[in-house]
Coordinates of C-alpha atoms in Angstrom, one line a residue:
X1 CA 20.8 -7.7 -25.7
X2 CA 21.8 -6.1 -22.2
X3 CA 20.8 -7.9 -19.3
X4 CA 19.7 -5.7 -16.5
X5 CA 18.3 -5.5 -12.8
X6 CA 14.6 -7.3 -12.6
X7 CA 13.4 -3.8 -11.5
X8 CA 14.9 -1.6 -13.6
X9 CA 14.0 -3.6 -17.2
X10 CA 11.4 -3.8 -19.5
X11 CA 11.1 -6.3 -22.6
X12 CA 9.4 -4.9 -25.8
X13 CA 6.2 -6.9 -26.4
X14 CA 7.1 -7.9 -30.0
X15 CA 10.6 -8.3 -29.5
X16 CA 13.0 -11.2 -30.0
X17 CA 16.3 -11.5 -28.9
X18 CA 18.4 -12.1 -31.9
X19 CA 21.4 -14.9 -30.9
X20 CA 24.9 -13.3 -30.7
X21 CA 27.6 -14.4 -32.9
X22 CA 31.3 -13.5 -33.2
X23 CA 31.8 -9.6 -34.1
X24 CA 30.7 -6.4 -34.1
X25 CA 27.2 -5.7 -33.9
X26 CA 25.6 -2.5 -32.9
X27 CA 22.3 -2.5 -30.8
X28 CA 20.9 0.1 -28.2
X29 CA 20.8 -0.2 -24.4
X30 CA 19.7 2.2 -21.9
X31 CA 21.7 3.8 -19.8
X32 CA 22.3 2.8 -16.3
X33 CA 23.6 5.4 -13.8
X34 CA 23.8 5.1 -10.3
X35 CA 21.3 7.5 -8.0
X36 CA 20.7 7.9 -4.3
X37 CA 17.3 6.0 -5.0
X38 CA 19.2 2.8 -6.5
X39 CA 20.2 1.9 -10.4
X40 CA 17.9 4.7 -12.6
X41 CA 17.1 4.8 -15.9
X42 CA 18.6 7.8 -17.5
X43 CA 18.3 7.4 -21.0
X44 CA 18.9 5.5 -24.4
X45 CA 22.1 5.5 -26.2
X46 CA 23.8 3.1 -29.0
X47 CA 26.9 1.0 -27.9
X48 CA 28.6 -1.8 -30.2
X49 CA 29.8 -4.9 -28.4
X50 CA 31.6 -7.6 -29.5
X51 CA 32.0 -11.7 -28.5
X52 CA 34.9 -12.9 -28.8
X53 CA 34.1 -16.7 -29.2
X54 CA 30.3 -17.4 -29.8
X55 CA 28.3 -18.0 -26.5
X56 CA 28.6 -22.0 -24.8
X57 CA 25.9 -24.0 -24.5
X58 CA 25.5 -22.9 -20.9
X59 CA 25.2 -19.1 -21.3
X60 CA 22.4 -19.9 -24.0
X61 CA 20.6 -22.0 -21.1
X62 CA 21.5 -19.3 -18.5
X63 CA 20.0 -16.8 -21.5
X64 CA 16.8 -18.8 -22.1
X65 CA 16.4 -18.6 -17.9
X66 CA 16.5 -15.3 -18.0
X67 CA 14.6 -14.6 -20.4
X68 CA 11.6 -12.8 -18.1
X69 CA 14.8 -10.2 -17.2
X70 CA 16.3 -9.2 -20.0
X71 CA 15.8 -6.0 -22.2
X72 CA 15.5 -6.4 -26.0
X73 CA 16.0 -2.7 -26.9
X74 CA 14.2 -1.1 -30.0
X75 CA 14.4 2.9 -30.4
X76 CA 12.1 4.6 -28.2
X77 CA 10.2 5.7 -30.4
X78 CA 8.8 2.6 -31.9
X79 CA 5.1 2.3 -30.8
X80 CA 4.1 -0.4 -29.1
X81 CA 3.1 -3.0 -31.4
X82 CA 5.3 -2.5 -34.4
X83 CA 8.7 -5.0 -33.8
X84 CA 10.8 -3.1 -36.6
X85 CA 9.9 -5.9 -39.1
X86 CA 6.8 -3.5 -40.6
X87 CA 7.4 -1.3 -43.0
X88 CA 6.3 1.8 -39.7
X89 CA 8.6 -0.5 -37.6
X90 CA 11.5 0.5 -40.2
X91 CA 10.8 3.8 -40.7
X92 CA 10.5 4.1 -37.3
X93 CA 14.2 2.8 -36.7
X94 CA 15.7 4.7 -38.8
X95 CA 14.1 7.9 -38.3
X96 CA 15.5 7.4 -34.9
X97 CA 18.6 6.0 -35.9
X98 CA 20.3 8.9 -38.1
X99 CA 18.4 11.4 -35.3
X100 CA 21.5 9.4 -33.0
X101 CA 23.9 9.6 -34.6
X102 CA 23.4 11.3 -38.2
X103 CA 22.8 7.5 -40.4
X104 CA 22.0 4.2 -40.9
X105 CA 22.8 1.5 -38.4
X106 CA 21.0 -1.9 -39.4
X107 CA 20.3 -4.0 -36.1
X108 CA 20.2 -7.3 -38.4
X109 CA 21.7 -10.4 -37.7
X110 CA 24.2 -11.0 -40.4
X111 CA 26.0 -7.5 -40.3
X112 CA 29.4 -7.3 -38.7
X113 CA 30.5 -3.4 -39.3
X114 CA 32.1 -1.8 -36.2
X115 CA 29.6 0.8 -34.4
X116 CA 30.1 4.1 -34.9
X117 CA 30.8 5.8 -32.1
X118 CA 27.9 7.6 -30.1
X119 CA 26.8 11.1 -30.5
X120 CA 28.1 12.9 -27.2
X121 CA 24.9 14.6 -25.4
X122 CA 25.1 18.5 -25.1
X123 CA 25.0 18.2 -21.6
X124 CA 26.8 16.7 -18.3
X125 CA 23.6 15.8 -16.8
X126 CA 21.8 13.0 -16.9
X127 CA 18.3 13.9 -18.3
X128 CA 20.1 15.7 -21.2
X129 CA 20.6 12.0 -22.0
X130 CA 17.1 11.3 -22.7
X131 CA 15.4 11.2 -26.1
X132 CA 12.5 13.8 -26.8
X133 CA 9.3 13.2 -25.4
X134 CA 10.9 10.8 -22.4
X135 CA 11.1 13.2 -19.6
X136 CA 13.7 11.8 -16.8
X137 CA 14.0 9.0 -14.4
X138 CA 13.0 10.6 -10.9
X139 CA 13.9 8.7 -7.9
X140 CA 12.4 11.2 -5.7
X141 CA 8.4 12.2 -4.4
X142 CA 6.5 14.4 -5.9
X143 CA 3.3 16.0 -5.9
X144 CA 0.3 15.4 -8.2
X145 CA -1.2 19.3 -9.0
X146 CA -4.6 20.4 -7.3
X147 CA -7.8 19.9 -8.7
X148 CA -9.5 22.5 -7.4
X149 CA -8.8 26.1 -7.9
X150 CA -10.4 29.1 -5.8
X151 CA -10.9 32.9 -6.7
X152 CA -9.1 33.9 -3.0
X153 CA -7.2 33.1 -1.0
X154 CA -8.4 30.0 1.0
X155 CA -7.0 27.4 3.5
X156 CA -8.1 23.7 2.6
X157 CA -6.8 21.2 4.4
X158 CA -6.5 18.4 1.9
X159 CA -3.7 19.7 0.5
X160 CA -1.0 19.6 3.5
X161 CA 0.7 16.8 4.8
X162 CA 1.4 16.2 8.1
X163 CA 2.7 14.4 11.2
X164 CA 0.5 14.7 14.2
X165 CA 2.1 14.1 17.6
X166 CA 4.8 12.0 18.6
X167 CA 6.7 10.9 21.6
X168 CA 10.7 10.4 21.2
X169 CA 12.6 9.4 24.5
X170 CA 16.4 11.1 24.1
X171 CA 18.9 9.9 26.6
X172 CA 18.3 13.9 28.9
X173 CA 14.9 14.8 27.4
X174 CA 11.4 13.4 26.8
X175 CA 10.2 15.3 23.2
X176 CA 6.8 16.0 21.7
X177 CA 6.8 16.9 18.0
X178 CA 4.5 17.5 15.1
X179 CA 4.3 18.8 11.7
X180 CA 2.1 21.1 9.5
X181 CA 3.5 21.1 5.8
X182 CA 0.6 22.6 3.7
X183 CA 0.2 24.2 0.0
X184 CA -0.3 27.5 -0.8
X185 CA -3.2 29.3 -1.8
X186 CA -2.2 31.0 -6.0
X187 CA -6.1 32.3 -7.4
X188 CA -4.1 33.4 -10.5
X189 CA -1.8 30.6 -10.6
X190 CA -3.1 27.6 -12.7
X191 CA -2.4 24.1 -11.0
X192 CA 0.7 25.6 -7.7
X193 CA 1.7 22.6 -6.1
X194 CA 3.6 23.1 -2.6
X195 CA 7.0 23.4 -2.8
X196 CA 7.5 22.9 1.3
X197 CA 9.3 20.1 1.9
X198 CA 10.7 18.4 5.9
X199 CA 12.6 15.8 7.5
X200 CA 12.0 13.7 10.5
X201 CA 13.8 10.8 11.0
X202 CA 13.7 9.4 14.8
X203 CA 16.8 7.3 15.3
X204 CA 19.3 8.1 13.5
X205 CA 22.2 6.9 12.5
X206 CA 20.5 3.9 14.3
X207 CA 20.8 5.6 17.2
X208 CA 17.7 6.5 19.3
X209 CA 19.8 9.2 20.6
X210 CA 19.6 11.2 17.4
X211 CA 17.5 12.8 15.8
X212 CA 16.8 15.0 12.8
X213 CA 14.0 17.3 11.6
X214 CA 14.3 19.8 8.4
X215 CA 13.1 22.1 6.4
X216 CA 13.0 23.0 2.5
X217 CA 11.3 25.7 0.5
X218 CA 11.3 25.4 -2.8
X219 CA 11.4 28.5 -4.8
X220 CA 11.2 28.9 -8.9
X221 CA 9.5 26.8 -11.5
X222 CA 10.7 23.3 -10.5
X223 CA 11.0 24.4 -7.0
X224 CA 9.4 21.3 -5.6
X225 CA 11.9 18.8 -7.8
X226 CA 15.0 21.0 -5.5
X227 CA 13.1 20.7 -2.1
X228 CA 11.8 17.2 -2.7
X229 CA 15.7 16.4 -3.7
X230 CA 17.0 18.2 -0.6
X231 CA 14.8 16.2 1.8
X232 CA 15.8 12.9 0.4
X233 CA 19.4 13.2 0.4
X234 CA 20.7 15.0 2.8
X235 CA 19.9 12.5 5.3
X236 CA 22.1 9.9 3.2
X237 CA 24.7 12.5 2.5
X238 CA 25.0 13.5 6.0
X239 CA 25.5 9.6 7.5
X240 CA 28.1 8.9 5.1
X241 CA 30.0 12.6 5.4
X242 CA 30.3 11.8 9.1
X243 CA 31.2 8.5 8.5
X244 CA 34.2 9.9 6.1
X245 CA 37.4 9.5 8.3
X246 CA 38.7 12.3 7.2
X247 CA 36.0 15.2 7.7
X248 CA 35.4 16.1 11.8
X249 CA 31.7 15.7 13.4
X250 CA 30.1 16.6 15.9
X251 CA 28.3 15.1 18.6
X252 CA 27.0 15.4 21.9
X253 CA 28.2 16.7 25.2
X254 CA 31.5 15.1 25.3
X255 CA 32.8 15.8 21.9
X256 CA 33.6 18.6 20.6
X257 CA 32.2 20.8 18.0
X258 CA 34.2 21.0 14.4
X259 CA 35.6 24.4 14.6
X260 CA 36.9 24.4 10.9
X261 CA 34.1 24.0 8.2
X262 CA 36.3 23.3 6.1
X263 CA 36.6 19.9 7.0
X264 CA 32.9 19.7 8.8
X265 CA 30.6 16.9 8.3
X266 CA 28.0 18.7 8.3
X267 CA 28.9 21.4 6.4
X268 CA 30.1 19.1 4.2
X269 CA 26.3 17.5 3.8
X270 CA 25.1 20.8 2.9
X271 CA 27.3 21.1 0.3
X272 CA 26.7 18.0 -0.9
X273 CA 23.5 18.3 -0.9
X274 CA 23.5 21.2 -3.4
X275 CA 25.4 19.3 -6.2
X276 CA 22.9 16.8 -5.7
X277 CA 20.1 18.9 -7.0
X278 CA 22.2 20.6 -9.6
X279 CA 23.4 17.5 -11.6
X280 CA 19.9 16.0 -10.9
X281 CA 17.6 18.8 -12.2
X282 CA 20.3 20.2 -14.4
X283 CA 19.6 23.5 -16.8
X284 CA 16.8 23.4 -14.7
X285 CA 18.1 24.3 -11.5
X286 CA 19.1 27.3 -13.2
X287 CA 16.7 30.0 -11.8
X288 CA 15.2 27.0 -9.3
X289 CA 16.6 25.6 -5.2
X290 CA 15.4 25.8 -2.2
X291 CA 16.7 27.1 0.7
X292 CA 17.6 24.3 4.5
X293 CA 17.8 24.6 8.3
X294 CA 18.2 21.6 9.8
X295 CA 17.8 21.3 13.2
X296 CA 20.4 17.3 14.1
X297 CA 19.9 16.7 17.9
X298 CA 22.3 14.5 19.6
X299 CA 21.7 14.0 23.8
X300 CA 21.1 17.2 24.7
X301 CA 23.3 18.5 22.3
X302 CA 21.1 20.5 18.8
X303 CA 23.4 21.2 16.3
X304 CA 21.7 23.6 13.3
X305 CA 22.9 24.7 9.9
X306 CA 21.3 27.2 7.9
X307 CA 20.8 28.0 4.4
X308 CA 18.5 30.8 3.1
X309 CA 15.4 32.4 4.8
X310 CA 13.5 29.6 6.4
X311 CA 14.0 29.7 10.4
X312 CA 15.0 28.1 14.3
X313 CA 14.1 29.5 17.1
X314 CA 13.5 28.2 20.8
X315 CA 11.2 29.1 23.6
X316 CA 13.5 29.2 27.1
X317 CA 11.8 30.0 30.6
X318 CA 12.0 33.2 31.3
X319 CA 13.9 33.6 34.5
X320 CA 12.5 35.9 37.8
X321 CA 16.6 38.1 37.0
X322 CA 14.8 39.3 34.3
X323 CA 11.5 40.3 35.8
X324 CA 9.3 38.7 33.1
X325 CA 6.7 35.5 33.1
X326 CA 6.6 33.0 30.5
X327 CA 9.1 32.2 27.6
X328 CA 12.0 34.2 26.1
X329 CA 12.6 33.9 22.5
X330 CA 16.7 32.5 21.3
X331 CA 17.3 32.6 17.7
X332 CA 19.7 29.6 16.6
X333 CA 19.3 30.9 13.3
X334 CA 19.9 34.1 11.0
X335 CA 18.3 34.9 8.1
X336 CA 20.6 35.2 5.1
X337 CA 18.7 38.0 3.4
X338 CA 20.7 41.3 2.1
X339 CA 20.0 42.9 4.9
X340 CA 23.0 41.7 6.2
X341 CA 25.8 43.9 5.4
X342 CA 27.9 40.9 6.6
X343 CA 26.7 38.5 3.9
X344 CA 26.7 41.6 1.1
X345 CA 30.8 41.3 1.5
X346 CA 31.0 37.9 1.8
X347 CA 29.2 38.0 -1.8
X348 CA 31.1 40.6 -3.1
X349 CA 34.4 38.2 -2.2
X350 CA 33.1 35.3 -3.9
X351 CA 31.7 36.6 -6.8
X352 CA 33.0 36.0 -10.0
X353 CA 31.1 38.8 -12.0
X354 CA 30.0 42.1 -10.6
X355 CA 27.2 42.1 -8.4
X356 CA 24.8 44.1 -7.4
X357 CA 22.4 44.4 -4.4
X358 CA 19.2 46.9 -5.2
X359 CA 14.7 46.9 -4.6
X360 CA 12.8 45.8 -7.3
X361 CA 11.8 50.0 -6.4
X362 CA 15.1 51.2 -7.3
X363 CA 15.0 48.4 -10.7
X364 CA 12.6 50.4 -11.9
X365 CA 13.9 53.8 -11.3
X366 CA 11.3 54.8 -8.3
X367 CA 13.4 54.8 -5.6
X368 CA 17.2 56.1 -5.9
X369 CA 20.7 53.0 -6.1
X370 CA 21.7 53.1 -2.9
X371 CA 22.7 50.1 -0.2
X372 CA 20.8 51.6 3.1
X373 CA 18.1 48.9 3.4
X374 CA 18.1 49.3 7.2
X375 CA 16.6 46.4 9.8
X376 CA 14.4 43.5 8.2
X377 CA 11.5 44.1 9.4
X378 CA 8.6 42.8 8.0
X379 CA 7.8 46.2 6.1
X380 CA 10.9 46.3 5.2
X381 CA 10.1 42.5 3.6
X382 CA 7.4 44.8 1.3
X383 CA 10.2 45.4 -1.8
X384 CA 13.3 43.7 0.0
X385 CA 16.7 44.2 -1.2
X386 CA 18.1 41.1 -4.0
X387 CA 21.0 40.0 -6.1
X388 CA 21.6 40.6 -9.7
X389 CA 24.1 41.0 -11.9
X390 CA 25.4 44.6 -12.0
X391 CA 23.4 46.5 -14.7
X392 CA 21.2 44.2 -15.1
X393 CA 17.8 43.0 -13.8
X394 CA 18.5 39.2 -12.9
X395 CA 18.5 37.0 -11.5
X396 CA 16.2 38.9 -8.6
X397 CA 16.8 36.1 -5.1
X398 CA 16.3 37.4 -2.0
X399 CA 18.5 35.3 0.0
X400 CA 22.4 34.8 0.1
X401 CA 22.4 31.4 0.1
X402 CA 20.4 28.4 -1.3
X403 CA 20.8 25.4 -2.6
X404 CA 20.1 25.4 -7.0
X405 CA 20.3 29.1 -8.5
X406 CA 23.1 28.5 -10.4
X407 CA 22.7 31.4 -12.5
X408 CA 23.5 33.3 -9.0
X409 CA 26.1 31.6 -7.6
X410 CA 28.4 32.8 -9.8
X411 CA 27.2 36.7 -8.4
X412 CA 28.7 35.0 -4.8
X413 CA 24.6 33.0 -3.7
X414 CA 26.8 30.4 -1.6
X415 CA 25.1 26.1 -0.1
X416 CA 27.7 26.8 2.1
X417 CA 25.9 26.7 5.3
X418 CA 25.6 28.2 9.1
X419 CA 26.3 26.7 11.7
X420 CA 25.1 26.7 15.3
X421 CA 26.2 24.3 18.2
X422 CA 23.6 24.7 21.2
X423 CA 23.2 23.0 24.4
X424 CA 19.4 22.4 25.1
X425 CA 19.4 22.6 29.5
X426 CA 16.4 22.9 31.6
X427 CA 15.1 25.8 30.5
X428 CA 14.7 25.1 26.7
X429 CA 10.8 24.2 26.7
X430 CA 10.5 25.0 23.0
X431 CA 12.2 24.3 19.4
X432 CA 10.5 25.8 16.0
X433 CA 11.3 25.6 12.6
X434 CA 9.1 26.8 10.0
X435 CA 9.8 28.2 6.1
X436 CA 9.1 32.0 5.6
X437 CA 5.6 31.4 4.9
X438 CA 5.1 31.7 8.7
X439 CA 7.7 34.5 9.5
X440 CA 6.3 37.1 6.7
X441 CA 3.7 38.7 8.2
X442 CA 4.2 37.2 11.5
X443 CA 6.9 37.8 14.3
X444 CA 8.9 35.3 16.5
X445 CA 7.0 36.5 20.4
X446 CA 3.9 36.1 18.0
X447 CA 5.0 32.3 16.7
X448 CA 6.4 31.8 20.3
X449 CA 3.3 32.7 22.0
X450 CA 1.2 30.2 19.9
X451 CA 3.3 27.7 20.4
X452 CA 4.0 28.0 24.7
X453 CA -0.4 28.3 24.2
X454 CA -0.5 24.6 23.4
X455 CA 2.5 23.5 25.3
X456 CA 2.0 19.1 25.8
X457 CA -0.2 19.2 22.0
X458 CA 2.4 20.2 19.3
X459 CA -0.2 19.7 16.8
X460 CA -2.3 21.9 17.9
X461 CA 0.6 24.0 18.1
X462 CA 1.4 23.7 14.2
X463 CA -2.1 23.8 13.2
X464 CA -2.7 27.4 14.6
X465 CA 0.5 28.8 13.5
X466 CA -0.4 27.6 9.9
X467 CA -4.2 29.3 10.4
X468 CA -2.8 32.5 11.6
X469 CA 0.0 32.2 8.8
X470 CA -2.7 31.4 6.5
X471 CA -4.8 34.7 8.4
X472 CA -2.4 36.8 7.4
X473 CA -1.5 36.3 4.0
X474 CA -5.4 36.5 3.0
X475 CA -5.1 39.8 4.6
X476 CA -1.4 41.2 3.2
X477 CA -2.0 39.6 -0.2
X478 CA -3.7 38.7 -3.2
X479 CA -1.9 35.1 -2.4
X480 CA -0.7 32.7 0.4
X481 CA 3.1 31.3 0.0
X482 CA 3.3 27.3 1.2
X483 CA 3.6 26.5 5.0
X484 CA 5.6 24.5 7.0
X485 CA 6.0 24.2 11.2
X486 CA 7.7 21.9 12.8
X487 CA 7.1 22.3 17.3
X488 CA 8.9 20.3 19.1
X489 CA 8.4 20.0 23.2
X490 CA 10.7 19.8 25.8
X491 CA 10.4 17.8 29.0
X492 CA 13.7 17.8 31.0
X493 CA 14.8 14.6 32.6
X494 CA 17.0 14.2 35.5
X495 CA 20.1 14.5 34.0
X496 CA 19.6 17.6 31.7
X497 CA 21.9 20.2 32.8
X498 CA 21.1 23.4 34.2
X499 CA 20.9 26.9 32.9
X500 CA 24.1 28.4 33.2
X501 CA 22.4 31.5 35.0
X502 CA 20.9 29.3 37.5
X503 CA 24.8 27.6 37.7
X504 CA 26.3 30.9 38.0
X505 CA 24.3 31.9 40.7
X506 CA 24.4 29.1 42.6
X507 CA 28.4 29.7 42.3
X508 CA 27.6 33.5 43.8
X509 CA 25.5 32.1 46.6
X510 CA 28.0 29.9 47.5
X511 CA 30.7 32.8 47.4
X512 CA 28.1 35.5 49.5
X513 CA 27.6 32.6 51.8
X514 CA 31.0 31.9 51.9
X515 CA 32.1 35.8 52.5
X516 CA 29.4 36.8 54.5
X517 CA 30.6 34.3 57.7
X518 CA 33.9 34.8 57.0
X519 CA 34.0 38.1 59.4
X520 CA 31.9 36.5 62.0
X521 CA 33.1 33.1 62.5
X522 CA 34.8 34.1 65.8
X523 CA 31.2 35.7 66.6
X524 CA 28.9 33.0 67.5
X525 CA 25.9 36.2 67.7
X526 CA 27.2 37.4 64.7
X527 CA 27.3 33.8 63.0
X528 CA 23.6 33.4 64.1
X529 CA 22.6 37.3 62.8
X530 CA 24.5 36.3 59.1
X531 CA 23.1 32.9 59.1
X532 CA 19.3 34.9 59.5
X533 CA 20.6 37.5 57.2
X534 CA 21.1 34.2 54.8
X535 CA 17.3 32.7 55.3
X536 CA 16.2 36.1 54.4
X537 CA 17.7 36.5 51.0
X538 CA 17.0 32.6 50.4
X539 CA 12.6 33.3 51.0
X540 CA 13.3 36.6 49.3
X541 CA 14.2 34.7 46.8
X542 CA 11.7 31.7 46.4
X543 CA 9.2 34.3 46.8
X544 CA 10.4 36.1 43.3
X545 CA 9.9 32.3 41.6
X546 CA 12.8 31.0 40.4
X547 CA 16.7 31.7 40.9
X548 CA 17.4 34.7 41.0
X549 CA 20.8 35.5 40.1
X550 CA 23.0 37.5 42.5
X551 CA 23.9 40.2 40.3
X552 CA 20.8 41.0 40.6
X553 CA 20.4 40.9 44.3
X554 CA 23.2 43.2 44.9
X555 CA 23.8 44.4 41.4
X556 CA 26.5 47.2 42.9
X557 CA 29.0 44.4 45.0
X558 CA 32.4 43.3 42.7
X559 CA 32.0 39.9 42.6
X560 CA 35.3 39.0 41.5
X561 CA 37.3 40.7 44.0
X562 CA 35.2 38.7 46.5
X563 CA 37.8 35.6 44.8
X564 CA 40.6 38.3 46.6
X565 CA 38.8 38.4 49.6
X566 CA 39.8 35.8 52.6
X567 CA 38.1 37.4 55.9
X568 CA 36.5 39.3 57.2
X569 CA 37.7 41.3 60.5
X570 CA 34.4 41.4 62.0
X571 CA 31.0 42.6 61.5
X572 CA 31.4 45.1 63.5
X573 CA 30.9 48.8 62.1
X574 CA 28.3 47.4 59.3
X575 CA 28.9 45.8 56.2
X576 CA 27.6 46.3 52.8
X577 CA 26.5 44.0 50.0
X578 CA 25.7 46.1 47.4
X579 CA 23.5 49.0 49.1
X580 CA 22.2 46.1 52.0
X581 CA 23.8 47.4 55.2
X582 CA 24.0 44.7 58.0
X583 CA 25.1 46.6 61.3
X584 CA 22.2 45.5 63.6

């Protein structure tokens, strides 16, 4: 018998724990291994117990008191209703003992033979420890397969997970956010389960100035488990890595960003999460995995990490200098696919096995083999370049980085993230994080236009983005991928920094004032005229609706040389500033 934690223990309905005496005993115990979800029962194994002295009276009394928390461990092949003493139970016990050690073991009280060593498992992964017919213990959440089946692509609102409009007060911004995680539709595939997951934690690490968001897109037969494990374990890994004094961590606007990926706590959280996915799933992670794009907001600093082809974009209010109205797209992640020449070169350097990049058409001999893949576009994504073992037709991954996918790790597929830190100024209006189910047929501008239309209602924006993506899938394909979208709106507070362009514009405006007035400082009429010119320019700027950069107002003016000019003799004869003649 073995004492366990209450939530990890079970008692066989008809078991009777034998009284322990001095000597060796062979018994079956559940192997308890630590996991991120607490103590997890991973399997059955046999061990030998040795007692130097018989149990004392106090120990026996304590054993009786703890009887409800004790586990008597008959072989798991016993059926309920048998206690091992019936003929049927003994036969089941003998079959199990022989399958484990190759010989019969005794559980009788009087047997004092030393227990043979247990047969080692064929794999180091926990799920292999369980006997046949017993599934691995899962600490991560999972979804039930759908009961309804469709003949065509159709959006089922019942198969989605949502977070309605949520208001969060950050130090320099007021934040509104929402999430929609919609299951895809595969008419030809029975029992498809959503393989996308999202991560959303406000007041991360107990700090109201922190917000953690992320999207995980699983793939392969165990893609759902990969994404669920990654989404569940990443916050814990990030918090643990940030507390590790041997690593450098990012912070708010007053702290520097780690430059070395080797000692970055953020990067280490990604690699540690990948190890957890591989350890928990073992062989099931050979051809299954997940992407991960995570945004960690601290104050007004947005720290992004990306592994795979999910994407994050910012919507920034366009200045009048650009001559455009509305929001502009700022890509804060770059899809890690085989279209990127830099990723192909990295994989060749890190690969332990010969790697080949090709499209399916090249593999089938329909297109000559080459690496002239061009730019990544929606049209080119119909048959994207993939990763193959040289001369083989597997694994065929369309991405260059991911969690899991252990069969591709020898080819250079990496769990290491690409990191970017971005300071959110007053011009940043929106953040969209989405899986490739959104961007498969939608351009960044189309996604951002929907977000801009629903400014102030992020849930409505998420719903329309998901519905639009579904419509594209229904039109362009016979299936629809899982679609996950997070929309975040930012309303700057007074403490928010101004855009860099506005800061530079103000600096140049002061230079212009100083330059014009310097030559008229001894001439009062000229000074009045200089002030009138500056006022006129200011009026023009206000009419242009926004902070017009001085470089655009005076494109030919040499701003760098102005610093060297201390005085201008006078305005007599006129002074030219970027084609603007001031002589009257």
